[in-house]
Coordinates of C-alpha atoms and ligand atoms in Angstrom, one line a residue:
M1 CA 4.1 -14.1 12.4
A2 CA 3.2 -10.4 12.0
N3 CA 7.0 -9.4 11.2
A4 CA 7.9 -12.5 9.0
R5 CA 6.7 -10.3 6.0
R6 CA 8.9 -7.2 6.4
P7 CA 7.3 -4.6 4.1
V8 CA 9.0 -3.5 1.0
I9 CA 9.2 -0.1 -1.0
A10 CA 11.3 -0.7 -4.0
G11 CA 11.8 2.2 -6.6
N12 CA 12.2 1.1 -10.3
W13 CA 13.9 4.0 -12.2
K14 CA 13.7 1.9 -15.4
M15 CA 16.0 3.7 -18.3
F16 CA 16.5 6.7 -16.5
K17 CA 19.5 8.4 -14.4
T18 CA 22.8 9.0 -15.4
T19 CA 25.3 8.1 -12.6
H20 CA 25.7 11.7 -11.2
E21 CA 21.7 11.8 -11.3
A22 CA 21.6 8.4 -9.8
T23 CA 24.2 9.3 -6.6
T24 CA 22.4 12.6 -6.0
F25 CA 19.2 10.9 -5.7
V26 CA 20.7 8.4 -3.1
E27 CA 22.2 11.3 -1.0
S28 CA 19.1 13.1 -1.0
L29 CA 17.1 10.1 0.0
W30 CA 19.3 9.5 2.7
Q31 CA 19.1 12.8 4.1
K32 CA 15.3 12.6 3.8
V33 CA 14.9 8.6 5.5
Q34 CA 17.4 9.6 8.6
S35 CA 14.6 11.5 10.0
L36 CA 12.2 8.8 10.0
N37 CA 12.1 6.1 12.8
S38 CA 14.3 3.3 11.6
A39 CA 12.8 0.9 13.5
E40 CA 9.5 1.3 11.0
L41 CA 11.4 1.2 8.0
P42 CA 10.4 -1.1 5.4
D43 CA 13.1 -2.7 3.1
I44 CA 14.0 0.3 0.9
V45 CA 15.2 -1.1 -2.3
I46 CA 16.5 1.4 -5.2
C47 CA 16.5 -0.3 -9.0
P48 CA 19.0 1.8 -11.1
P49 CA 20.2 1.1 -14.8
F50 CA 22.9 -1.5 -15.2
T51 CA 25.3 1.7 -15.4
A52 CA 24.7 3.3 -12.3
L53 CA 24.7 0.1 -10.2
A54 CA 28.3 0.4 -9.2
S55 CA 28.0 3.8 -8.3
V56 CA 24.9 3.3 -6.2
Q57 CA 26.3 0.9 -4.3
T58 CA 29.6 2.8 -3.6
C59 CA 27.3 5.9 -2.4
I60 CA 25.2 3.7 -0.1
A61 CA 28.1 2.4 1.5
K62 CA 29.6 5.6 2.0
L63 CA 26.6 6.9 3.6
G64 CA 25.7 3.9 5.8
A65 CA 22.5 4.0 4.6
P66 CA 19.8 1.0 4.7
F67 CA 19.0 0.8 1.4
L68 CA 19.3 -2.3 -0.7
V69 CA 20.3 -2.4 -4.4
A70 CA 18.6 -4.4 -7.4
A71 CA 19.4 -4.6 -11.0
Q72 CA 16.4 -4.1 -13.3
T73 CA 16.9 -7.7 -15.2
M74 CA 19.6 -9.9 -15.9
E75 CA 20.3 -13.2 -18.2
S76 CA 20.4 -16.5 -16.8
R77 CA 23.6 -17.8 -17.5
D78 CA 26.8 -17.0 -15.6
N79 CA 28.7 -16.2 -18.5
G80 CA 29.3 -17.2 -22.5
A81 CA 28.9 -15.7 -25.7
Y82 CA 26.0 -13.6 -24.9
T83 CA 26.9 -9.7 -26.4
G84 CA 25.4 -7.0 -23.9
E85 CA 24.1 -9.2 -21.4
I86 CA 24.8 -9.1 -17.6
S87 CA 24.9 -12.2 -15.6
P88 CA 24.0 -12.8 -12.0
L89 CA 27.6 -14.0 -11.4
M90 CA 28.6 -10.1 -12.2
L91 CA 25.8 -8.8 -10.3
A92 CA 26.7 -10.9 -6.9
D93 CA 30.5 -9.7 -7.9
L94 CA 29.2 -6.2 -7.4
G95 CA 27.4 -7.3 -4.0
I96 CA 24.0 -6.3 -5.5
Q97 CA 21.4 -8.2 -3.6
W98 CA 17.8 -7.8 -5.5
V99 CA 17.0 -8.4 -9.0
V100 CA 13.6 -7.5 -11.1
L101 CA 12.5 -10.3 -13.0
G102 CA 9.9 -10.5 -15.7
H103 CA 9.1 -7.1 -15.6
S104 CA 6.0 -6.3 -18.2
E105 CA 8.0 -4.3 -20.0
R106 CA 10.7 -6.8 -20.4
R107 CA 8.0 -9.3 -21.4
Q108 CA 6.6 -6.8 -23.8
Y109 CA 9.5 -5.5 -25.7
F110 CA 12.2 -8.1 -24.8
N111 CA 10.5 -11.2 -25.5
E112 CA 11.0 -12.6 -22.1
T113 CA 8.6 -15.5 -21.5
D114 CA 7.5 -17.4 -18.4
E115 CA 10.3 -20.1 -19.2
T116 CA 12.8 -17.3 -19.1
V117 CA 11.5 -15.4 -16.1
A118 CA 11.5 -18.9 -14.2
Q119 CA 15.0 -19.8 -15.5
K120 CA 16.4 -16.4 -14.4
T121 CA 14.5 -16.8 -10.9
V122 CA 16.5 -20.1 -10.4
A123 CA 19.9 -18.0 -11.5
A124 CA 19.3 -15.5 -8.9
L125 CA 18.2 -17.5 -6.0
K126 CA 21.5 -19.7 -6.5
H127 CA 23.5 -16.4 -6.5
G128 CA 21.9 -15.5 -3.2
I129 CA 20.1 -12.6 -5.3
T130 CA 16.5 -11.8 -4.0
P131 CA 14.3 -11.8 -7.0
I132 CA 11.2 -9.9 -7.7
V133 CA 9.3 -11.3 -10.0
C134 CA 6.8 -9.5 -11.6
V135 CA 3.2 -10.7 -12.8
G136 CA 0.4 -9.1 -14.0
E137 CA -2.5 -9.4 -16.7
Q138 CA -3.1 -6.7 -19.7
L139 CA -6.2 -5.0 -20.0
M140 CA -7.9 -7.0 -22.5
E141 CA -7.3 -9.7 -20.3
R142 CA -8.8 -8.3 -17.5
E143 CA -11.9 -7.2 -19.4
N144 CA -12.1 -10.8 -20.9
G145 CA -12.1 -12.3 -17.2
L146 CA -8.9 -13.8 -17.8
T147 CA -7.0 -11.9 -15.0
D148 CA -6.6 -14.9 -12.6
A149 CA -5.9 -17.4 -15.2
V150 CA -2.8 -15.2 -16.4
I151 CA -1.6 -14.7 -12.8
E152 CA -1.7 -18.3 -12.0
Q153 CA 0.2 -19.4 -15.2
Q154 CA 2.9 -16.7 -14.7
V155 CA 3.2 -17.4 -10.8
R156 CA 3.1 -21.5 -11.4
A157 CA 5.5 -20.8 -14.1
V158 CA 8.2 -20.1 -11.3
L159 CA 7.1 -22.0 -8.5
T160 CA 7.3 -25.1 -10.3
Q161 CA 11.2 -24.7 -10.9
I162 CA 12.1 -23.9 -7.5
S163 CA 12.4 -25.6 -4.2
A164 CA 10.0 -25.1 -1.2
A165 CA 13.0 -23.9 0.6
D166 CA 13.6 -20.8 -1.5
L167 CA 9.8 -19.7 -1.1
P168 CA 10.8 -17.4 2.0
S169 CA 13.4 -15.9 -0.4
I170 CA 11.4 -14.7 -3.4
V171 CA 9.3 -11.6 -3.7
I172 CA 6.6 -11.6 -5.9
A173 CA 5.3 -8.3 -7.6
Y174 CA 1.8 -7.8 -9.0
E175 CA 1.7 -5.5 -11.6
P176 CA -1.4 -5.2 -13.4
V177 CA -0.1 -4.0 -17.1
W178 CA -2.7 -1.3 -17.7
A179 CA -2.1 0.3 -14.1
I180 CA 1.9 0.8 -15.0
G181 CA 2.7 4.6 -16.0
T182 CA -1.2 5.4 -16.4
G183 CA -1.8 6.9 -13.3
K184 CA -4.9 4.4 -13.3
V185 CA -4.1 2.3 -9.7
C186 CA -6.0 -1.0 -9.0
E187 CA -8.5 -0.2 -6.4
A188 CA -7.0 -1.9 -3.2
P189 CA -9.5 -4.5 -2.6
E190 CA -8.9 -5.7 -6.0
A191 CA -5.2 -5.7 -5.7
N192 CA -5.4 -7.3 -2.3
R193 CA -7.7 -10.1 -3.9
V194 CA -5.0 -10.9 -6.5
C195 CA -1.7 -10.7 -4.0
A196 CA -3.8 -12.8 -1.9
L197 CA -4.5 -15.2 -4.9
I198 CA -0.9 -15.1 -5.2
R199 CA -0.1 -16.4 -1.7
H200 CA -2.4 -19.0 -2.1
F201 CA -0.8 -20.6 -5.2
V202 CA 2.5 -20.1 -3.4
S203 CA 1.3 -22.0 -0.5
E204 CA 0.5 -24.8 -2.4
Y205 CA 4.3 -25.4 -2.9
G206 CA 5.3 -24.8 0.4
D207 CA 5.0 -22.3 3.4
A208 CA 4.0 -19.0 2.2
K209 CA 4.0 -17.1 5.4
Q210 CA 7.3 -15.4 4.6
T211 CA 6.7 -14.9 0.7
R212 CA 6.4 -11.0 0.3
V213 CA 3.8 -10.0 -2.6
L214 CA 4.1 -6.6 -3.8
Y215 CA 1.7 -4.3 -5.6
G216 CA 2.9 -1.9 -8.4
G217 CA 1.1 0.2 -10.9
S218 CA 0.9 4.3 -10.3
V219 CA 1.8 3.6 -6.8
K220 CA 1.7 7.4 -5.3
A221 CA 2.2 8.9 -1.6
D222 CA -1.5 9.4 -1.5
N223 CA -2.6 5.6 -2.7
T224 CA 0.1 3.8 -0.6
Q225 CA -1.9 3.8 2.6
A226 CA -4.9 2.3 0.9
L227 CA -2.9 -0.4 -0.8
M228 CA -0.8 -1.3 1.9
G229 CA -3.4 -1.6 4.7
Q230 CA -4.3 -4.5 3.0
S231 CA -3.8 -8.1 4.5
D232 CA -1.9 -9.5 1.7
I233 CA 0.0 -6.4 0.2
D234 CA 3.5 -6.4 1.6
G235 CA 4.8 -3.2 -0.2
G236 CA 4.9 -1.6 -3.5
L237 CA 7.3 -1.7 -6.7
V238 CA 7.2 2.0 -7.7
G239 CA 7.9 3.5 -11.1
G240 CA 7.2 7.0 -12.0
A241 CA 7.0 8.3 -8.6
S242 CA 10.6 6.7 -7.4
L243 CA 12.2 9.1 -9.7
E244 CA 12.3 12.0 -7.3
A245 CA 13.5 11.6 -3.6
E246 CA 10.8 14.1 -2.5
S247 CA 8.0 11.7 -3.8
F248 CA 9.4 8.5 -3.3
V249 CA 10.0 9.4 0.4
G250 CA 6.5 10.2 0.4
I251 CA 5.6 6.6 0.0
I252 CA 8.0 5.5 2.3
K253 CA 6.5 7.8 5.1
Q254 CA 2.8 6.3 4.2
A255 CA 4.1 2.6 4.5
C256 CA 5.6 3.3 7.7
L257 CA 2.5 4.7 9.1
V258 CA 0.6 1.9 7.7
K259 CA 2.7 -1.3 9.0
A260 CA 4.5 0.3 11.7
Ligands
13P1 P1 4.6 3.3 -12.5 O1 4.7 3.5 -11.0 O2 5.3 4.2 -13.1 O3 3.1 3.0 -12.5 O4 5.5 2.1 -12.7 C1 5.0 0.9 -12.0 C2 6.4 -0.1 -12.4 O5 6.4 -0.5 -13.5 C3 7.1 -0.5 -11.4 O6 7.9 -1.7 -11.7

């Protein structure tokens, strides 16, 4: 049971890094990670932009590094006349194991809805790709006491569409929108309360013991221990601090200390 929820540290690069910058990062990260105790390592997930997915995959394979690669979004359909979109079939073809879905930036700027996020989650699972489903309230919603209701709606939209057998395979990231890129981290006990609430919702659909729930929003090395020391936070989805190998490995080191 203690190991049923293996910790995860995922770095979401967003729209940053050329292919050269991406592979240089991976080489540098691997150099630093090798000095850590491999038995204590969390799942380390790197989320490059689409253009760098293949070169990051190739680089990881060449190094023999235990890193997982995630796309930052995808279309739900396998193929069709959808100019500019990337399908789960294409990601699976590249050997991509994970995908971030419903990030608040996708919801805010690219019109993703609870419904499309659910469709994409179903599609990812169908192709054996682990979805990191992002949920989170906006500042105004928090100030109006709507946090729990917003989270419930976003989480249930996905849970109602997948089978109980898939619950161990999904990862949910609680990312309060007001904490993203602001340096304003959600206090650890409150982040834990919401992550526990998410796990409670999951448990209504089946066994939630293996579902990993992450926190994201201004995660840095100096707040990782407080966050990951909480009972219901299984890791972090990191934006800005994942762009430099040095700061990203700092977070990985702290995660190793907490969940060892
Ligand atoms: P920051 O870590 O830069 O706040 O970004 C969080 C995030 O959006 C990860 O998906």
